[in-house]
Coordinates of C-alpha atoms and ligand atoms in Angstrom, one line a residue:
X1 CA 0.0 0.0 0.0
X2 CA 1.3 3.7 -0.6
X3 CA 2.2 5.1 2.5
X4 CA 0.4 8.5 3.2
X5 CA 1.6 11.2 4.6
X6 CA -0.5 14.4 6.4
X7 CA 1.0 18.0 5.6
X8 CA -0.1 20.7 8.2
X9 CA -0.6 22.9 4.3
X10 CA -0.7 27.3 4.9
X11 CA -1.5 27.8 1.2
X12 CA 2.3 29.3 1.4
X13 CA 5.6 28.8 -0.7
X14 CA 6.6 26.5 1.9
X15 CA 4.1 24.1 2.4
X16 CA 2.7 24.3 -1.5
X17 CA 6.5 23.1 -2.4
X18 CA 6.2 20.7 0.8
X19 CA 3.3 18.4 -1.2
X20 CA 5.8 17.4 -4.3
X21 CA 8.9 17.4 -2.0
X22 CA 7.5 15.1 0.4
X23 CA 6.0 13.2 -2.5
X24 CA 9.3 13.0 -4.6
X25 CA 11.3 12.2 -1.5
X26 CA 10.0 9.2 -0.1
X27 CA 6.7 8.1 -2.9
X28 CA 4.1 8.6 -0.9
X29 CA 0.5 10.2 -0.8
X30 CA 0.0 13.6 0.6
X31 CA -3.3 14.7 2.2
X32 CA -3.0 18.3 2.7
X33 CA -4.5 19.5 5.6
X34 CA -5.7 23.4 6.0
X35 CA -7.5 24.8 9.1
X36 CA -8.7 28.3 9.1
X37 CA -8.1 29.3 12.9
X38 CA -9.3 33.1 11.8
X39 CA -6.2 34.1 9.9
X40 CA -8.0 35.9 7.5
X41 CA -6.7 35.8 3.5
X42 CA -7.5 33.8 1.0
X43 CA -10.7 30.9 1.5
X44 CA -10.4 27.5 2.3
X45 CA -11.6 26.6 -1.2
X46 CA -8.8 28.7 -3.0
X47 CA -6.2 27.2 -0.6
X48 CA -8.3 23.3 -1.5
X49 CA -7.7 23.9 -5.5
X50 CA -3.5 25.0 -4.7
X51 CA -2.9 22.2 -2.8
X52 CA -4.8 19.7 -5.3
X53 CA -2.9 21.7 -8.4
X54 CA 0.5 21.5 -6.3
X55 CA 0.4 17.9 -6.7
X56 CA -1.7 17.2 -3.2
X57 CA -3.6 13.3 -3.3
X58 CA -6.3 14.6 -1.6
X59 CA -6.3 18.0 0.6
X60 CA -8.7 18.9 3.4
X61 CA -9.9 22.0 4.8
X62 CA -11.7 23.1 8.3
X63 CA -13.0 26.1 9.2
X64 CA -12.0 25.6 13.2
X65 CA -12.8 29.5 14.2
X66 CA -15.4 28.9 16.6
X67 CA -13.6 25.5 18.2
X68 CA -10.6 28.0 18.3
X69 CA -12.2 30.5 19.9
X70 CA -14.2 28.7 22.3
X71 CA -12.0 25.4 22.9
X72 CA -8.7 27.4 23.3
X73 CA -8.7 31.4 23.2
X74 CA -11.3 31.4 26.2
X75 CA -9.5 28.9 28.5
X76 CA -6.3 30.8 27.8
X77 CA -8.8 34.3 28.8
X78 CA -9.9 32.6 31.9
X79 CA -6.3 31.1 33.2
X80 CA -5.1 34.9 32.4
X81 CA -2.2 33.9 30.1
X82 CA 0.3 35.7 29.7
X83 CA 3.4 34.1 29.1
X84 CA 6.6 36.3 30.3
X85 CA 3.5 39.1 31.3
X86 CA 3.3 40.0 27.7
X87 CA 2.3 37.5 25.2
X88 CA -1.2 36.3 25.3
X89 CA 0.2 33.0 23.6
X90 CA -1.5 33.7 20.5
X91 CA 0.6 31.7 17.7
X92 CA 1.0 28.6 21.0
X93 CA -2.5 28.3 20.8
X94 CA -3.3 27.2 17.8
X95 CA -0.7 24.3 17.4
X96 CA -3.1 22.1 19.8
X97 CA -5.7 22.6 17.6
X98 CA -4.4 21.8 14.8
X99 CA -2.6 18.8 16.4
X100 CA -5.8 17.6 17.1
X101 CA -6.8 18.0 13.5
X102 CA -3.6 16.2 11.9
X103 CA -4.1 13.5 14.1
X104 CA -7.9 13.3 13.1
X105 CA -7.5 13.3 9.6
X106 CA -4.1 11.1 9.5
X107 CA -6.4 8.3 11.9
X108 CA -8.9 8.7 8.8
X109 CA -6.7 8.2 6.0
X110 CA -4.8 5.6 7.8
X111 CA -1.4 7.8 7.1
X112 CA 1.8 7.1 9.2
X113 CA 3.2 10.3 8.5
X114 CA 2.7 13.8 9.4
X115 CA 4.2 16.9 7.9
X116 CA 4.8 20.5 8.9
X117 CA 6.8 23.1 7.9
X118 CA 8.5 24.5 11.0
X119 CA 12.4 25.0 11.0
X120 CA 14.1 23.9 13.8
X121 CA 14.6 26.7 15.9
X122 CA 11.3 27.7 16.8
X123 CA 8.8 26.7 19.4
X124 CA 6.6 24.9 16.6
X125 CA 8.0 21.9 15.8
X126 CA 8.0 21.3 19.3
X127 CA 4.4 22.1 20.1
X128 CA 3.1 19.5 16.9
X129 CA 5.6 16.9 17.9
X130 CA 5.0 16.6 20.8
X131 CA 1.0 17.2 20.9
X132 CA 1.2 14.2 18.5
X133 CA 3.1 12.1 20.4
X134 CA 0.5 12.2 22.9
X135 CA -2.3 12.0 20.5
X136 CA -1.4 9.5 17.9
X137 CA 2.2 7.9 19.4
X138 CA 2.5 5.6 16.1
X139 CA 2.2 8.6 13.7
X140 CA 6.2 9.9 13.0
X141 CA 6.6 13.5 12.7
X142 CA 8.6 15.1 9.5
X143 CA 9.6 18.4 8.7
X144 CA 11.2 19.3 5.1
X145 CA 12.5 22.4 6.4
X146 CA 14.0 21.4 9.2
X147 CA 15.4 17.7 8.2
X148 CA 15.6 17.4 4.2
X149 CA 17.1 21.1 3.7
X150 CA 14.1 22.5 1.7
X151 CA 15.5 26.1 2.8
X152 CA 13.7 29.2 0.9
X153 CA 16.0 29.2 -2.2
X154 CA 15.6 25.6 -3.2
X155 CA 11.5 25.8 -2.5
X156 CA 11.2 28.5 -4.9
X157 CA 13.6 26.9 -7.8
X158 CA 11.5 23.4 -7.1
X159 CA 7.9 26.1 -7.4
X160 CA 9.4 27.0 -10.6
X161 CA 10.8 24.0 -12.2
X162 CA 7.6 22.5 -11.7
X163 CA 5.6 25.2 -12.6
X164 CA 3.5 25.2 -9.2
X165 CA 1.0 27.7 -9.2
X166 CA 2.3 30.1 -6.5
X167 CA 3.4 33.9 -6.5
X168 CA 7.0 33.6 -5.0
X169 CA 7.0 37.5 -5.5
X170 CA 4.5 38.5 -3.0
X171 CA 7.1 37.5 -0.4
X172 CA 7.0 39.5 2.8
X173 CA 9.8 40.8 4.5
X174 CA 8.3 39.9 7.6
X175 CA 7.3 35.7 9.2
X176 CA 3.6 36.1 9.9
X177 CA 1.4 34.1 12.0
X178 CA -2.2 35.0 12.9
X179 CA -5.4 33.8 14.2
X180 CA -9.1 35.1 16.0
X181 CA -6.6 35.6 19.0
X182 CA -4.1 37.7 17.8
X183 CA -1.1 38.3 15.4
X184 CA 2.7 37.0 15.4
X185 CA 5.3 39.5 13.2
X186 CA 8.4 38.6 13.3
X187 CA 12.0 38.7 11.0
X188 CA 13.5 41.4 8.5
X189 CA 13.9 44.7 10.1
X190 CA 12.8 43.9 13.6
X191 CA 15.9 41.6 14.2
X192 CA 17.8 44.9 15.0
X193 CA 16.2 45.2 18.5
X194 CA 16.9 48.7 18.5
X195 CA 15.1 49.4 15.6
X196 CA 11.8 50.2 16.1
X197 CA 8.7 48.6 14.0
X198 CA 7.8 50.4 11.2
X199 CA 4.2 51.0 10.3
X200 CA 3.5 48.0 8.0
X201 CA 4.4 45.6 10.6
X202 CA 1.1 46.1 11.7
X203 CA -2.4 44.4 10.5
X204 CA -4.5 44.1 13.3
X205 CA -4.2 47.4 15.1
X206 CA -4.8 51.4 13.9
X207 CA -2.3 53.8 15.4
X208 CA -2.8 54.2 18.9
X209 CA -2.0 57.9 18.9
X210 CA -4.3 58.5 15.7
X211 CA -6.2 60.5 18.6
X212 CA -9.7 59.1 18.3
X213 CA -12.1 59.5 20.7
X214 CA -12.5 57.5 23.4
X215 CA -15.2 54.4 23.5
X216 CA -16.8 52.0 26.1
X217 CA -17.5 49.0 26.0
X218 CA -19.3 46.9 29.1
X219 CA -18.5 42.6 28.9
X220 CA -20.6 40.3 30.8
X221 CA -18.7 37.0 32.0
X222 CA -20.4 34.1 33.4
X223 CA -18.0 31.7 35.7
X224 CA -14.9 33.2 34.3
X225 CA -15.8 33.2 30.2
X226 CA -17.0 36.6 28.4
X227 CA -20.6 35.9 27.2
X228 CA -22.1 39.2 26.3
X229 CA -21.4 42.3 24.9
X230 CA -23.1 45.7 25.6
X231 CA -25.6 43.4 27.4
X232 CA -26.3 41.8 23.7
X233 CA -25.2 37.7 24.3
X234 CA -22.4 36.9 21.3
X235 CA -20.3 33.6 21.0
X236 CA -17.0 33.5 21.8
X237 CA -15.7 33.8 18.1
X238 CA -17.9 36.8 17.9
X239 CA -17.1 38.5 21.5
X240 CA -13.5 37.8 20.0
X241 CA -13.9 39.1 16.6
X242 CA -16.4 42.0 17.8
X243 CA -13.4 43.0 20.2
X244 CA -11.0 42.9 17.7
X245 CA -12.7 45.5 15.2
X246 CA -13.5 47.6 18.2
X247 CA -9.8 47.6 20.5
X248 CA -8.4 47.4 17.4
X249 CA -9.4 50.7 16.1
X250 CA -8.1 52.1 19.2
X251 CA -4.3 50.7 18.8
X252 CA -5.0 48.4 21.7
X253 CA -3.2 45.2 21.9
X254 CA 0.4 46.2 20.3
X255 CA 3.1 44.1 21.9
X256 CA 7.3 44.1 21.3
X257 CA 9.0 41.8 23.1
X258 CA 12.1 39.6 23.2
X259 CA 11.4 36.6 24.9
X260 CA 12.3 33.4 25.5
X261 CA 12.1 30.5 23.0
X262 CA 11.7 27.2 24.3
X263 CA 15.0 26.1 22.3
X264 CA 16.8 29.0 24.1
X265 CA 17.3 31.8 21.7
X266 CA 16.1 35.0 22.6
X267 CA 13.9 36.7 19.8
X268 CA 12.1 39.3 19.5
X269 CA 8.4 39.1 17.9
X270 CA 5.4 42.3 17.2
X271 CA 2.1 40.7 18.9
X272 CA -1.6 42.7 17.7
X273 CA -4.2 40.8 20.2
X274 CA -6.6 43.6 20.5
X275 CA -9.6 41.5 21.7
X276 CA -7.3 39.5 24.3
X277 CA -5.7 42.2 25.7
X278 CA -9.0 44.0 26.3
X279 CA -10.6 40.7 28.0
X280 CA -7.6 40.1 29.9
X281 CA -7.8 43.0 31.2
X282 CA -11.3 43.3 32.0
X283 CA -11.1 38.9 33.2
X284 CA -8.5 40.2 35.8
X285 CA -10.4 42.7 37.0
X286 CA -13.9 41.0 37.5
X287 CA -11.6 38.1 39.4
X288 CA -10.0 40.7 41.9
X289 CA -14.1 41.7 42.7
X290 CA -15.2 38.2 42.8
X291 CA -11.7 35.4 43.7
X292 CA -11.5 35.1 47.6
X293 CA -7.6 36.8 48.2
X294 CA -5.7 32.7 48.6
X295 CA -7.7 31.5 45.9
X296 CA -6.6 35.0 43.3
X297 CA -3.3 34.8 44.8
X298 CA -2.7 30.6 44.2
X299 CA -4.7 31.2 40.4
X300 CA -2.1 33.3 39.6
X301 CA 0.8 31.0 40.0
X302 CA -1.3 28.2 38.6
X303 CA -2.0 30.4 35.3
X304 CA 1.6 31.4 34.8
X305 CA 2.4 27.6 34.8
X306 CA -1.0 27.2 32.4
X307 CA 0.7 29.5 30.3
X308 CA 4.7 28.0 30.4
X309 CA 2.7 24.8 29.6
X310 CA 1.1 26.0 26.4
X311 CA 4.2 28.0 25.5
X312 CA 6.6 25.1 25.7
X313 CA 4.7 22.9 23.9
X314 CA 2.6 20.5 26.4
X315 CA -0.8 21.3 26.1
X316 CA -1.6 17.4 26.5
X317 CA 0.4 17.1 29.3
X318 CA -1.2 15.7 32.7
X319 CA -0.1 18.7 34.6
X320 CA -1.9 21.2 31.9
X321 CA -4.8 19.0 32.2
X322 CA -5.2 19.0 35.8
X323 CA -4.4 22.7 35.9
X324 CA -7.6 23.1 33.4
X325 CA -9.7 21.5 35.9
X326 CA -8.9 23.8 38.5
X327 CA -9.4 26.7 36.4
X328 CA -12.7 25.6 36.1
X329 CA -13.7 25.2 39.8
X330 CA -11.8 28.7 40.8
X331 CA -14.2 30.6 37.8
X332 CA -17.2 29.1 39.4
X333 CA -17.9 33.1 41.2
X334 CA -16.4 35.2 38.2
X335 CA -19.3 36.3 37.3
X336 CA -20.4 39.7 36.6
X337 CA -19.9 43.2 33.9
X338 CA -17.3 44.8 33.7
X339 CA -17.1 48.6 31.4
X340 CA -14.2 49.2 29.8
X341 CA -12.9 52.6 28.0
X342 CA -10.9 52.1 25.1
X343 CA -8.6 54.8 24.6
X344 CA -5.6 55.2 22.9
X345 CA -3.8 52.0 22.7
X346 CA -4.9 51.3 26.3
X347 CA -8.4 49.6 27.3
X348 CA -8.9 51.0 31.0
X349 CA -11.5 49.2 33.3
X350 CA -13.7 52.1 34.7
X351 CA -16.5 50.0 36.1
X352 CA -17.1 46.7 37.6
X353 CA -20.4 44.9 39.2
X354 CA -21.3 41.7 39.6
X355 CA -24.1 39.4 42.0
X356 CA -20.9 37.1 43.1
X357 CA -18.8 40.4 44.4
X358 CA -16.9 39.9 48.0
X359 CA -16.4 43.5 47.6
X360 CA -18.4 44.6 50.5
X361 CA -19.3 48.4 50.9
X362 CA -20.1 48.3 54.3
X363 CA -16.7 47.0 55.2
X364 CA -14.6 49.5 52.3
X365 CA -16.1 52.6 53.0
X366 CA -14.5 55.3 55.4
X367 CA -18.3 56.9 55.5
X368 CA -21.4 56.5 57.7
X369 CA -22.3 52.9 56.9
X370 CA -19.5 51.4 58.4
X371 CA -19.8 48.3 59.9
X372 CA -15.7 47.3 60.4
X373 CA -14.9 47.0 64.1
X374 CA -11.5 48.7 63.9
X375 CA -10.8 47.6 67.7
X376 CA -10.7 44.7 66.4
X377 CA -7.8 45.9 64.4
X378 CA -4.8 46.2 67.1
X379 CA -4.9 43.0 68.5
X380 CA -4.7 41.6 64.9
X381 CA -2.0 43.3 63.9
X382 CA 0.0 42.5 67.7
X383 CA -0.1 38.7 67.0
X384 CA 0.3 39.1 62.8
X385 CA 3.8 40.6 63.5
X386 CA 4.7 38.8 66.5
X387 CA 6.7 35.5 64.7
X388 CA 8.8 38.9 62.9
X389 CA 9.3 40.9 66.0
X390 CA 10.5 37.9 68.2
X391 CA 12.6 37.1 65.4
X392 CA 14.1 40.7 64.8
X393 CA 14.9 40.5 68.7
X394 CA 16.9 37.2 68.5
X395 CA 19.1 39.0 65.6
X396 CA 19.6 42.1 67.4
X397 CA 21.0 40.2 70.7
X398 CA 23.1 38.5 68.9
X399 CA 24.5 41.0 66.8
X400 CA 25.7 42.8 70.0
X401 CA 27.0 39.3 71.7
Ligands
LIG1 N1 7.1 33.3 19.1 C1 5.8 33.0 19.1 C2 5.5 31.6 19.7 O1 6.3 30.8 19.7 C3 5.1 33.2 17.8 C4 5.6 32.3 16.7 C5 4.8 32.6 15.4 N2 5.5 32.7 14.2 C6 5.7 33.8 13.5 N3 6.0 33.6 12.2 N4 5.7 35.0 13.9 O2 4.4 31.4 20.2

């Protein structure tokens, strides 16, 4: 039997040369596999007819936007992720889903191959390597780019030589990734980390200091996940794309960071989430209203380690999955509105309210209505520093001994 192989396929130079490469290499079948995760561009059917005319045996195409949305951008909302404070893991996300997909689809065709087009010194390859090790441990994992030295130069002679119907003009200067939660920009000029981005970096986001007025905005949650808009109930692929269009006018959601690869290199990448920065921000405010303090304060730690998970690749790990359970039972409260102006580049929480609050007004406010028992207060604060003070006496005797 010809052996079949499964190629994560963009539509690109890259993975449109991957299908005869693949093919001519080792003589099997390719099923190319494209999942629209929001990226935007060219449809599913356009991207169907390349692979076919690129030589493809048989080429499938998803729209996954709202299991994308709902399956992985909220979960990533509600655990707060940000991974080194910055990145709302945008690009990380995606590679579970489609992990699950190549998997699917190389189960179906009874393939023992699967293909992507990651080089080896980015976090990719080791997010769909990994993801289907867990999920299909007899499928092997290739990558053309990364192990049979298809680099850029030889892909486009091999597009031409056999006349593959592909622009390898409309190059950018830039490595782009996007999806319903944000965009990835990285390579060409923004390799000098001094330089600063120039304007056609950016696709998701109008210039923050453009000087537009400012707008509100008011998102419901219900147990942690946004569920409404303006009071108007949305799905989460259209809170997300709603939020996009509107933060996005307003230059919110513009990120430049170096960070930290999983295969150690330091680079530095533009990020555009609009939406996820604005329901970040607004998440993290409706928990600090409604998350007894242990319970906000342990959430935290367990979302940045959420967030490493996704990063570095082990989304199916036990740890992310038990960590996903939790999440779940520490949302249960987060319920509630909160407004927030968009301004700027900057969305600003300006009001929060919600039928789970532990804010309590009788116990905040400084006005009639009081009902703290400040005498209460000295004796607490005696016996809180006591384990210190005893401790600060021991050091100062025996200093002076
Ligand atoms: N560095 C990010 C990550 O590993 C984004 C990678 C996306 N790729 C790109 N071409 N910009 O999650």
């Amino acid at each position: 039997m010809t052996q079949r192989v499964v190629l994560a396929y963009s539509g690109g130079l890259d993975t449109s040369v991957a299908i005869g490469w693949i093919a001519e290499q080792s003589g099997a079948e390719v099923i190319a596999l494209a999942i629209d995760v929001g990226q935007g561009g060219e449809d599913l059917e356009t991207i169907r007819a390349r692979a076919l005319a690129c030589g493809a045996a048989e080429a499938v195409v998803v729209d996954a936007r709202a299991e994308f949305a709902a399956d992985y951008c909220l979960p990533a909302l509600r655990a707060g992720a940000l991974y080194m404070d910055r990145y709302p893991l945008v690009s990380a996300l995606s590679r579970p889903l489609i992990v699950a997909h190549l998997a699917r689809v190389a189960n179906e065709f009874g393939a023992s191959v699967v293909a992507h087009g990651c080089t080896g010194k980015g976090n990719d390859q080791v997010r769909f390597e990994v993801g289907l090790a867990a999920l299909a441990p007899d499928v092997k994992s290739i990558a053309p780019v990364r192990d049979s030295g298809m680099t850029r130069d030889k892909a486009i002679e091999f597009a031409a030589a056999k006349g593959l119907p592909i622009d390898v003009t409309a190059r950018s200067p830039y490595s782009i990734d996007q999806n319903v939660w944000g965009r990835s920009c990285e390579t060409g000029h923004l390799e000098d980390i001094w330089e600063a981005p120039h304007d056609d970096v950016y696709g998701y986001t109008d210039d923050p200091a453009a000087g537009k007025p400012a707008e509100e905005v008011t998102i419901s949650f219900t147990d942690g996940l946004p569920v409404a808009i303006g009071g108007r109930p949305l799905s989460p692929l259209e809170i997300i794309a709603e939020l996009n269009a509107l933060a996005g006018a307003h230059g919110i959601g513009r990120i430049d960071l170096v960070e930290d690869r999983l295969v150690g290199i330091k680079s530095r990448e533009i990020y555009e989430a609009p939406a996820a920065m604005t329901l970040l921000a607004a998440h993290a405010e409706l928990e600090n209203v409604c998350l007894e303090r242990d319970l906000a304060r342990f959430k935290r730690m367990a979302g940045q380690r959420w967030t490493e998970l996704t990063y570095d690749g082990l989304w199916f790990s036990p740890l992310h999955r038990s960590l996903e359970a939790f999440m779940t039972e520490a949302s249960k409260h987060v319920t509630g509105d909160v407004r927030v102006r968009l301004q700027a580049g900057s969305a600003v929480v300006t009001g929060r309210r919600s039928p789970a609050a532990l804010y309590d007004y009788g116990l905040a406010t400084y006005d009639t209505g009081d009902v703290f028992d400040q005498s209460l207060a000295k004796g607490f604060v005696e016996l809180w520093g006591l384990p210190t003070k005893v401790a600060a006496e021991r050091d100062r005797k025996a200093a002076h001994a």
